C-alpha cells in the first residue's frame, strides 16, 4: 500500500487539518513527525469543530493508530489537557489508538519561560514565536540535555537529565534576569504527569516498520509549512525543526523508501503569521477581504494572519525541496467575487528579474513581486465537489497555478467541510 506524507507548502495554516482528516479515513496509521503544540489543526466533522495542537489529526477517526514521533517536541501537560478536551467531545483515546515515541523530547516549563523572556528582550529583530518553548526544547535536544519520554520511567535517570539541563538553563536565566529553576518543583511536576504519558509510550520506529511490512497505509502528518523550515525557510523567521517532507522519515524512525507520495498543501492565496518577509503581502482592501472571508486567525494563538496574493515562486521552491508529488489546493472559495486576481510569477531585485527567493535576508527584504493578472469569477465555488461545479475562470486559475509551480493538483478543497473536496489523483493509489 502507498504511504503518504502531508506537508504545508507555504507558511503554514494551509488547511492541512481537513486534508489529513479526509485522507485519514483511508489510512491505518497517522503519524506526526515534527513540530510542537505551536501548530494548530482545525477539523470540522458533521458540524463539530475539533482544534488539535499536539495530537495527530487521526485521533478523531475510530479504529486508527495515531503516533507522535520522535521528531516532535512534546509538552506533556498540554497533551494531557488536550486529550481531556477531545475525550469530552466524545473521542476515545487509549493506548491502542495513540502511541508516543519513547525517544520524544519533552517541552518543560523552563523552555516556555526562556522563549518568552528572549522574545521580550530581543530589541534587534523579533522572531515572532508563540512563546510555547518549542525552540528552546529543540535546542536542548541537539545540545544533548533533553528530558525524553523514556526518562520518566526511572527516577534516578530523570534527576540526572534534569540536573544536566539546569546547568545550562540556570546560567541563561541569570543573564536574562530570571530566578533559578525550582529543581524539586520541576521534578515533582514531571513525576506527577509521568503515568499519564508513559501509558502511551512505545517503540514507534518498530511499530511503523511492522505496519509497513504488513501493508498498512501510513499517513505522515507535518505541522506548519515548508517556508518555516529551519534550513529552507525564511531564516531566521522560521520554526526550529525541519518541516519539509524528508523529515517524515527521521521524525518517526523509518527509511526514506517508506514514502510513496508527498502531498503539498497549498492555499489558493498566501498567508503568514508573525514576523518575516512576505513579498505578496497586501495591506489594502483586498488583503482585508481575504482575511475576513478566509477567517484568517491562528488556531493556536488567535493572531491575525497577514494575507496576500498567491506566490507561485515560493510554492515552486517548496514543491522542489519537499519532492511534492501533487498539491492539495485549499480555500479556493475565498477568492469568489474578486473582479481580478494576481499571481506572483517572479521578483524584481534591484532592477533584475529573478525566479527564486534569495537566501540572504537583506536581499529577501528588497524583492518586489512581478504579477500576472487573471480574471476573477462571481459564481460560487463553495462546496463544489466536481470540476463541473466550478466556473471556467476558476478552472483556468487552478491550471495556471499548476503550470507556474510545475506540480499537478491532486486535491481541490472548496470549504472547511471534509466532503467538499475534488479528488484528481488518489495519493494512496498503488
Tab-separated table of C-alpha atoms in Angstrom:
chain	number	residue	atom	x	y	z
A	1	UNK	CA	0.000	0.000	0.000
A	2	UNK	CA	1.133	3.547	-0.700
A	3	UNK	CA	2.316	5.704	2.221
A	4	UNK	CA	1.665	9.437	2.038
A	5	UNK	CA	3.439	12.454	3.563
A	6	UNK	CA	1.406	15.628	4.016
A	7	UNK	CA	3.367	18.885	4.290
A	8	UNK	CA	2.406	22.530	4.233
A	9	UNK	CA	3.939	24.203	1.191
A	10	UNK	CA	3.649	27.831	2.341
A	11	UNK	CA	3.985	29.419	5.814
A	12	UNK	CA	1.558	27.042	7.500
A	13	UNK	CA	-2.194	27.498	8.011
A	14	UNK	CA	-2.853	25.988	4.569
A	15	UNK	CA	-5.690	23.749	5.741
A	16	UNK	CA	-3.690	20.596	6.496
A	17	UNK	CA	-6.105	19.506	9.231
A	18	UNK	CA	-9.019	18.993	6.872
A	19	UNK	CA	-6.911	17.253	4.232
A	20	UNK	CA	-5.262	14.948	6.775
A	21	UNK	CA	-8.678	14.109	8.197
A	22	UNK	CA	-10.006	13.464	4.694
A	23	UNK	CA	-7.111	11.111	3.975
A	24	UNK	CA	-7.005	9.530	7.428
A	25	UNK	CA	-10.312	7.778	6.855
A	26	UNK	CA	-8.428	5.550	4.405
A	27	UNK	CA	-5.189	5.283	6.388
A	28	UNK	CA	-4.381	2.774	9.108
A	29	UNK	CA	-1.672	4.780	10.903
A	30	UNK	CA	-1.407	8.579	11.177
A	31	UNK	CA	1.952	9.851	12.421
A	32	UNK	CA	3.058	13.360	13.478
A	33	UNK	CA	6.741	13.712	12.606
A	34	UNK	CA	7.851	17.212	13.709
A	35	UNK	CA	6.903	20.425	15.462
A	36	UNK	CA	5.210	21.089	18.764
A	37	UNK	CA	1.908	22.405	20.051
A	38	UNK	CA	2.610	25.784	18.466
A	39	UNK	CA	0.939	24.405	15.343
A	40	UNK	CA	-2.828	24.023	15.215
A	41	UNK	CA	-5.143	21.995	13.015
A	42	UNK	CA	-8.870	22.706	12.878
A	43	UNK	CA	-11.179	19.880	11.805
A	44	UNK	CA	-14.897	20.277	11.089
A	45	UNK	CA	-16.718	16.931	11.149
A	46	UNK	CA	-20.501	16.743	10.974
A	47	UNK	CA	-20.672	20.261	12.351
A	48	UNK	CA	-18.360	19.547	15.299
A	49	UNK	CA	-15.162	21.600	15.444
A	50	UNK	CA	-12.023	19.936	16.790
A	51	UNK	CA	-8.934	22.043	17.449
A	52	UNK	CA	-5.805	19.918	17.719
A	53	UNK	CA	-2.299	21.062	18.557
A	54	UNK	CA	-0.198	18.130	19.746
A	55	UNK	CA	-2.457	15.234	18.819
A	56	UNK	CA	-2.330	13.832	15.278
A	57	UNK	CA	-5.445	14.610	13.267
A	58	UNK	CA	-6.260	10.921	13.012
A	59	UNK	CA	-7.387	10.685	16.644
A	60	UNK	CA	-10.899	11.793	15.724
A	61	UNK	CA	-11.266	8.748	13.464
A	62	UNK	CA	-12.048	5.483	15.211
A	63	UNK	CA	-10.021	2.367	14.523
A	64	UNK	CA	-6.821	4.201	13.637
A	65	UNK	CA	-3.453	4.296	15.350
A	66	UNK	CA	-2.219	7.841	15.878
A	67	UNK	CA	1.500	8.299	16.505
A	68	UNK	CA	3.561	11.142	17.966
A	69	UNK	CA	7.057	10.608	16.593
A	70	UNK	CA	10.495	11.398	17.963
A	71	UNK	CA	10.786	14.409	15.638
A	72	UNK	CA	8.123	16.171	17.720
A	73	UNK	CA	8.852	18.101	20.924
A	74	UNK	CA	6.070	17.370	23.387
A	75	UNK	CA	4.627	19.408	26.239
A	76	UNK	CA	3.267	16.603	28.465
A	77	UNK	CA	0.935	18.844	30.469
A	78	UNK	CA	-0.555	20.344	27.344
A	79	UNK	CA	-1.035	16.872	25.871
A	80	UNK	CA	-2.914	15.668	28.963
A	81	UNK	CA	-5.217	18.705	28.743
A	82	UNK	CA	-5.758	18.240	25.013
A	83	UNK	CA	-6.613	14.563	25.452
A	84	UNK	CA	-9.161	15.508	28.118
A	85	UNK	CA	-10.702	18.146	25.828
A	86	UNK	CA	-11.029	15.769	22.889
A	87	UNK	CA	-12.384	12.996	25.080
A	88	UNK	CA	-15.055	15.423	26.327
A	89	UNK	CA	-16.117	15.790	22.684
A	90	UNK	CA	-16.792	12.069	22.526
A	91	UNK	CA	-13.491	10.855	21.042
A	92	UNK	CA	-11.990	7.706	22.534
A	93	UNK	CA	-8.242	7.923	23.149
A	94	UNK	CA	-6.495	4.862	24.560
A	95	UNK	CA	-3.031	3.270	24.320
A	96	UNK	CA	-4.497	1.234	21.458
A	97	UNK	CA	-5.278	4.381	19.462
A	98	UNK	CA	-2.378	6.669	20.481
A	99	UNK	CA	1.347	5.958	20.792
A	100	UNK	CA	4.166	8.344	21.740
A	101	UNK	CA	7.744	7.540	20.735
A	102	UNK	CA	9.855	6.762	23.774
A	103	UNK	CA	12.661	8.984	22.472
A	104	UNK	CA	10.439	12.076	22.074
A	105	UNK	CA	11.966	15.156	23.817
A	106	UNK	CA	9.766	16.951	26.332
A	107	UNK	CA	8.967	20.649	26.472
A	108	UNK	CA	9.404	21.763	30.078
A	109	UNK	CA	8.057	24.930	31.732
A	110	UNK	CA	11.600	26.337	31.656
A	111	UNK	CA	11.515	26.222	27.848
A	112	UNK	CA	8.439	28.418	27.622
A	113	UNK	CA	9.848	30.845	30.169
A	114	UNK	CA	13.096	31.122	28.213
A	115	UNK	CA	11.247	31.517	24.915
A	116	UNK	CA	9.119	34.390	26.195
A	117	UNK	CA	11.980	36.115	28.010
A	118	UNK	CA	14.156	36.108	24.906
A	119	UNK	CA	11.379	37.432	22.690
A	120	UNK	CA	10.557	40.204	25.156
A	121	UNK	CA	14.196	41.343	25.333
A	122	UNK	CA	15.057	40.971	21.660
A	123	UNK	CA	15.253	44.560	20.505
A	124	UNK	CA	17.235	43.684	17.369
A	125	UNK	CA	14.733	41.513	15.491
A	126	UNK	CA	11.764	39.728	16.972
A	127	UNK	CA	11.218	36.272	15.537
A	128	UNK	CA	7.505	36.195	16.343
A	129	UNK	CA	7.463	32.888	18.221
A	130	UNK	CA	4.359	31.609	20.002
A	131	UNK	CA	6.282	31.562	23.291
A	132	UNK	CA	5.414	27.904	23.855
A	133	UNK	CA	9.002	26.732	24.330
A	134	UNK	CA	9.379	24.834	21.078
A	135	UNK	CA	12.673	26.463	20.045
A	136	UNK	CA	14.448	26.034	23.397
A	137	UNK	CA	13.255	22.411	23.559
A	138	UNK	CA	14.834	21.688	20.175
A	139	UNK	CA	17.997	23.457	21.348
A	140	UNK	CA	18.194	21.099	24.309
A	141	UNK	CA	17.642	18.142	22.007
A	142	UNK	CA	20.656	18.929	19.838
A	143	UNK	CA	22.572	20.040	22.942
A	144	UNK	CA	22.047	16.542	24.385
A	145	UNK	CA	20.372	17.734	27.549
A	146	UNK	CA	16.712	16.851	26.864
A	147	UNK	CA	14.388	15.022	29.167
A	148	UNK	CA	12.768	12.397	26.952
A	149	UNK	CA	9.609	10.351	27.398
A	150	UNK	CA	11.511	7.199	28.403
A	151	UNK	CA	13.316	9.111	31.179
A	152	UNK	CA	10.022	9.498	33.044
A	153	UNK	CA	10.069	5.780	33.867
A	154	UNK	CA	13.176	5.890	36.106
A	155	UNK	CA	13.547	8.498	38.826
A	156	UNK	CA	17.349	8.353	39.038
A	157	UNK	CA	17.638	8.920	35.286
A	158	UNK	CA	15.044	11.677	35.456
A	159	UNK	CA	17.007	13.545	38.117
A	160	UNK	CA	20.231	13.206	36.123
A	161	UNK	CA	18.545	14.567	32.986
A	162	UNK	CA	17.006	17.496	34.848
A	163	UNK	CA	20.287	18.368	36.574
A	164	UNK	CA	22.117	18.357	33.254
A	165	UNK	CA	19.516	20.672	31.735
A	166	UNK	CA	19.587	23.063	34.690
A	167	UNK	CA	23.353	23.597	34.493
A	168	UNK	CA	22.661	25.194	31.134
A	169	UNK	CA	19.333	26.883	31.887
A	170	UNK	CA	20.232	28.489	35.196
A	171	UNK	CA	23.214	30.188	33.560
A	172	UNK	CA	20.952	31.521	30.783
A	173	UNK	CA	18.337	32.654	33.277
A	174	UNK	CA	20.871	34.670	35.253
A	175	UNK	CA	21.779	36.548	32.108
A	176	UNK	CA	18.108	37.283	31.420
A	177	UNK	CA	17.356	38.362	34.982
A	178	UNK	CA	15.217	35.309	35.776
A	179	UNK	CA	15.168	33.393	39.048
A	180	UNK	CA	16.908	29.983	39.173
A	181	UNK	CA	14.731	26.988	38.349
A	182	UNK	CA	12.929	25.313	41.237
A	183	UNK	CA	14.527	21.900	40.714
A	184	UNK	CA	12.410	19.988	43.200
A	185	UNK	CA	9.217	21.607	41.977
A	186	UNK	CA	10.033	20.703	38.374
A	187	UNK	CA	10.803	17.112	39.324
A	188	UNK	CA	7.547	16.842	41.281
A	189	UNK	CA	5.574	18.060	38.268
A	190	UNK	CA	7.309	15.567	35.990
A	191	UNK	CA	6.712	12.691	38.408
A	192	UNK	CA	3.039	13.604	38.631
A	193	UNK	CA	2.483	13.691	34.858
A	194	UNK	CA	4.665	10.649	34.112
A	195	UNK	CA	1.972	7.943	34.465
A	196	UNK	CA	-0.369	9.819	32.126
A	197	UNK	CA	2.330	9.940	29.419
A	198	UNK	CA	4.027	6.583	29.927
A	199	UNK	CA	0.807	4.658	29.304
A	200	UNK	CA	1.063	5.784	25.668
A	201	UNK	CA	4.848	5.342	25.276
A	202	UNK	CA	6.258	2.745	22.906
A	203	UNK	CA	8.852	1.920	20.227
A	204	UNK	CA	7.305	3.894	17.385
A	205	UNK	CA	10.089	3.003	14.941
A	206	UNK	CA	9.288	-0.707	15.360
A	207	UNK	CA	5.530	-0.240	15.155
A	208	UNK	CA	5.950	1.801	11.965
A	209	UNK	CA	8.281	-0.801	10.450
A	210	UNK	CA	5.861	-3.614	11.286
A	211	UNK	CA	2.933	-1.633	9.872
A	212	UNK	CA	4.747	-1.038	6.604
A	213	UNK	CA	5.718	-4.704	6.272
A	214	UNK	CA	2.128	-5.705	6.932
A	215	UNK	CA	0.974	-3.490	4.063
A	216	UNK	CA	-0.863	-0.995	6.242
A	217	UNK	CA	-1.390	2.513	4.898
A	218	UNK	CA	0.609	5.172	6.732
A	219	UNK	CA	-0.147	8.886	6.660
A	220	UNK	CA	2.741	11.101	7.809
A	221	UNK	CA	1.410	14.402	9.126
A	222	UNK	CA	3.564	17.529	9.182
A	223	UNK	CA	2.930	20.738	11.082
A	224	UNK	CA	3.488	24.357	9.972
A	225	UNK	CA	4.785	24.994	6.445
A	226	UNK	CA	7.930	24.466	4.392
A	227	UNK	CA	8.700	28.195	4.328
A	228	UNK	CA	9.202	27.907	8.098
A	229	UNK	CA	11.742	25.083	7.707
A	230	UNK	CA	14.890	25.710	9.758
A	231	UNK	CA	17.089	25.179	6.684
A	232	UNK	CA	14.934	26.172	3.709
A	233	UNK	CA	12.576	28.727	5.234
A	234	UNK	CA	12.853	32.500	5.540
A	235	UNK	CA	15.577	32.288	8.206
A	236	UNK	CA	15.692	33.451	10.978
A	237	UNK	CA	11.897	33.898	10.920
A	238	UNK	CA	11.348	30.162	10.949
A	239	UNK	CA	10.461	27.319	13.293
A	240	UNK	CA	13.112	25.195	14.996
A	241	UNK	CA	12.628	21.936	13.102
A	242	UNK	CA	12.798	20.636	9.566
A	243	UNK	CA	9.325	20.887	8.080
A	244	UNK	CA	9.965	19.549	4.574
A	245	UNK	CA	8.977	16.020	3.602
A	246	UNK	CA	12.381	14.442	4.209
A	247	UNK	CA	11.830	14.909	7.944
A	248	UNK	CA	8.927	12.442	7.845
A	249	UNK	CA	11.351	9.517	7.743
A	250	UNK	CA	13.693	10.578	10.555
A	251	UNK	CA	10.819	12.017	12.599
A	252	UNK	CA	9.300	8.593	13.212
A	253	UNK	CA	12.236	6.273	12.594
A	254	UNK	CA	11.691	4.803	9.141
A	255	UNK	CA	13.744	4.902	5.962
A	256	UNK	CA	13.051	7.238	3.022
A	257	UNK	CA	11.876	4.290	0.918
A	258	UNK	CA	8.809	4.201	3.166
A	259	UNK	CA	7.464	7.314	1.424
A	260	UNK	CA	5.490	6.808	-1.778
A	261	UNK	CA	3.638	10.117	-2.296
A	262	UNK	CA	4.225	13.647	-0.988
A	263	UNK	CA	1.127	15.835	-0.856
A	264	UNK	CA	1.843	19.561	-0.505
A	265	UNK	CA	-0.990	21.606	0.977
A	266	UNK	CA	-1.282	24.971	-0.754
A	267	UNK	CA	-3.723	27.784	-0.071
A	268	UNK	CA	-5.192	29.498	-3.162
A	269	UNK	CA	-3.689	32.742	-1.853
A	270	UNK	CA	-0.902	33.351	0.691
A	271	UNK	CA	-0.917	33.980	4.446
A	272	UNK	CA	1.664	34.295	7.166
A	273	UNK	CA	1.568	34.686	10.969
A	274	UNK	CA	4.301	36.566	12.788
A	275	UNK	CA	7.392	38.376	11.612
A	276	UNK	CA	9.451	37.914	8.460
A	277	UNK	CA	9.445	38.643	4.720
A	278	UNK	CA	6.229	38.337	2.722
A	279	UNK	CA	6.675	39.611	-0.861
A	280	UNK	CA	2.992	39.499	-1.896
A	281	UNK	CA	1.514	40.853	1.340
A	282	UNK	CA	-1.491	43.120	0.808
A	283	UNK	CA	-2.064	45.999	3.197
A	284	UNK	CA	-5.130	47.251	1.339
A	285	UNK	CA	-8.819	46.380	0.986
A	286	UNK	CA	-8.037	43.206	-0.948
A	287	UNK	CA	-5.857	41.933	1.878
A	288	UNK	CA	-8.553	42.793	4.394
A	289	UNK	CA	-11.128	40.979	2.280
A	290	UNK	CA	-9.012	37.824	2.052
A	291	UNK	CA	-8.535	37.817	5.817
A	292	UNK	CA	-12.209	38.300	6.581
A	293	UNK	CA	-13.509	35.788	4.050
A	294	UNK	CA	-10.850	33.236	4.946
A	295	UNK	CA	-11.279	33.682	8.736
A	296	UNK	CA	-7.527	34.154	8.936
A	297	UNK	CA	-6.750	33.858	12.605
A	298	UNK	CA	-4.245	31.375	14.031
A	299	UNK	CA	-5.713	28.198	15.564
A	300	UNK	CA	-3.139	28.171	18.354
A	301	UNK	CA	-2.593	31.854	19.148
A	302	UNK	CA	-5.593	33.616	17.644
A	303	UNK	CA	-3.189	36.033	15.975
A	304	UNK	CA	-4.418	37.712	12.803
A	305	UNK	CA	-2.705	36.330	9.709
A	306	UNK	CA	-1.110	38.555	7.127
A	307	UNK	CA	-2.699	37.995	3.698
A	308	UNK	CA	-1.529	38.382	0.101
A	309	UNK	CA	-1.818	37.114	-3.437
A	310	UNK	CA	-0.656	33.654	-4.458
A	311	UNK	CA	3.135	33.444	-4.740
A	312	UNK	CA	3.998	30.832	-7.364
A	313	UNK	CA	7.738	31.436	-6.934
A	314	UNK	CA	7.709	30.322	-3.313
A	315	UNK	CA	5.438	27.339	-3.871
A	316	UNK	CA	7.575	26.159	-6.781
A	317	UNK	CA	10.568	26.201	-4.425
A	318	UNK	CA	8.816	24.295	-1.650
A	319	UNK	CA	7.492	21.700	-4.086
A	320	UNK	CA	11.086	21.116	-5.172
A	321	UNK	CA	12.646	20.903	-1.696
A	322	UNK	CA	9.929	18.521	-0.462
A	323	UNK	CA	9.725	16.470	-3.651
A	324	UNK	CA	5.982	17.138	-3.826
A	325	UNK	CA	4.111	14.637	-5.997
A	326	UNK	CA	0.917	16.690	-6.123
A	327	UNK	CA	-0.722	19.549	-4.253
A	328	UNK	CA	-3.987	19.933	-2.400
A	329	UNK	CA	-5.223	23.420	-3.264
A	330	UNK	CA	-7.384	24.780	-0.436
A	331	UNK	CA	-9.691	27.744	0.181
A	332	UNK	CA	-10.452	28.348	-3.474
A	333	UNK	CA	-13.887	29.587	-2.393
A	334	UNK	CA	-12.317	32.551	-0.556
A	335	UNK	CA	-11.479	34.038	-3.959
A	336	UNK	CA	-15.130	34.068	-5.090
A	337	UNK	CA	-16.298	37.522	-6.129
A	338	UNK	CA	-12.976	39.183	-6.982
A	339	UNK	CA	-13.026	41.008	-10.323
A	340	UNK	CA	-9.412	40.073	-10.929
A	341	UNK	CA	-6.744	38.004	-9.233
A	342	UNK	CA	-2.987	38.338	-9.210
A	343	UNK	CA	-0.313	35.656	-9.133
A	344	UNK	CA	3.328	36.390	-8.362
A	345	UNK	CA	5.380	34.882	-11.201
A	346	UNK	CA	8.793	36.360	-10.354
A	347	UNK	CA	10.580	39.020	-8.331
A	348	UNK	CA	12.313	42.274	-9.098
A	349	UNK	CA	15.565	42.629	-7.168
A	350	UNK	CA	17.327	45.937	-7.710
A	351	UNK	CA	16.099	46.087	-11.301
A	352	UNK	CA	16.833	42.466	-12.188
A	353	UNK	CA	14.184	39.767	-12.582
A	354	UNK	CA	14.783	36.612	-10.523
A	355	UNK	CA	12.745	33.417	-10.223
A	356	UNK	CA	13.693	32.246	-6.710
A	357	UNK	CA	13.557	33.869	-3.283
A	358	UNK	CA	17.114	34.802	-2.243
A	359	UNK	CA	18.580	33.135	0.839
A	360	UNK	CA	20.149	36.315	2.267
A	361	UNK	CA	17.728	38.224	4.493
A	362	UNK	CA	18.744	41.650	3.162
A	363	UNK	CA	18.031	40.534	-0.402
A	364	UNK	CA	14.731	38.975	0.627
A	365	UNK	CA	13.676	42.309	2.087
A	366	UNK	CA	14.361	44.096	-1.205
A	367	UNK	CA	12.416	41.893	-3.602
A	368	UNK	CA	9.139	43.113	-5.046
A	369	UNK	CA	6.639	40.825	-6.756
A	370	UNK	CA	6.091	40.674	-10.503
A	371	UNK	CA	2.421	39.892	-11.053
A	372	UNK	CA	0.372	38.221	-13.709
A	373	UNK	CA	-3.288	39.279	-13.639
A	374	UNK	CA	-6.135	36.852	-14.279
A	375	UNK	CA	-9.902	37.414	-14.412
A	376	UNK	CA	-11.824	36.508	-11.300
A	377	UNK	CA	-15.239	34.894	-11.060
A	378	UNK	CA	-18.529	35.830	-9.459
A	379	UNK	CA	-20.171	32.415	-9.318
A	380	UNK	CA	-19.720	30.460	-6.080
A	381	UNK	CA	-17.179	27.663	-5.784
A	382	UNK	CA	-18.075	26.934	-2.166
A	383	UNK	CA	-18.954	23.291	-1.664
A	384	UNK	CA	-18.013	22.248	-5.202
A	385	UNK	CA	-17.294	18.514	-5.451
A	386	UNK	CA	-16.503	18.164	-9.150
A	387	UNK	CA	-14.806	20.159	-11.899
A	388	UNK	CA	-18.223	20.647	-13.494
A	389	UNK	CA	-19.303	22.665	-10.428
A	390	UNK	CA	-16.526	25.238	-10.940
A	391	UNK	CA	-16.702	28.416	-13.045
A	392	UNK	CA	-14.454	28.371	-16.122
A	393	UNK	CA	-12.344	31.210	-14.698
A	394	UNK	CA	-11.684	29.234	-11.505
A	395	UNK	CA	-10.524	26.222	-13.513
A	396	UNK	CA	-8.194	28.473	-15.532
A	397	UNK	CA	-6.776	29.887	-12.295
A	398	UNK	CA	-6.078	26.397	-10.957
A	399	UNK	CA	-4.487	25.269	-14.226
A	400	UNK	CA	-2.256	28.336	-14.328
A	401	UNK	CA	-1.056	27.611	-10.783
A	402	UNK	CA	-0.148	24.074	-11.862
A	403	UNK	CA	1.912	25.436	-14.749
A	404	UNK	CA	3.737	28.002	-12.633
A	405	UNK	CA	4.619	25.726	-9.705
A	406	UNK	CA	5.452	22.809	-12.029
A	407	UNK	CA	3.352	20.417	-9.985
A	408	UNK	CA	-0.151	18.991	-10.559
A	409	UNK	CA	-3.213	19.471	-8.378
A	410	UNK	CA	-4.161	16.183	-6.709
A	411	UNK	CA	-6.966	17.527	-4.496
A	412	UNK	CA	-9.063	20.677	-4.532
A	413	UNK	CA	-10.791	21.900	-1.357
A	414	UNK	CA	-13.769	24.241	-1.601
A	415	UNK	CA	-14.886	24.621	2.035
A	416	UNK	CA	-13.852	23.558	5.562
A	417	UNK	CA	-16.199	20.553	5.337
A	418	UNK	CA	-14.238	17.388	4.637
A	419	UNK	CA	-16.526	16.153	1.830
A	420	UNK	CA	-16.297	19.407	-0.132
A	421	UNK	CA	-13.222	18.077	-1.920
A	422	UNK	CA	-12.497	17.314	-5.560
A	423	UNK	CA	-10.221	14.292	-5.971
A	424	UNK	CA	-7.991	14.433	-9.051
A	425	UNK	CA	-5.227	11.982	-8.119
A	426	UNK	CA	-5.519	9.468	-5.296
A	427	UNK	CA	-2.371	9.803	-3.124
A	428	UNK	CA	-2.952	6.315	-1.714
A	429	UNK	CA	-3.150	4.631	-5.109
A	430	UNK	CA	-0.547	1.919	-5.544
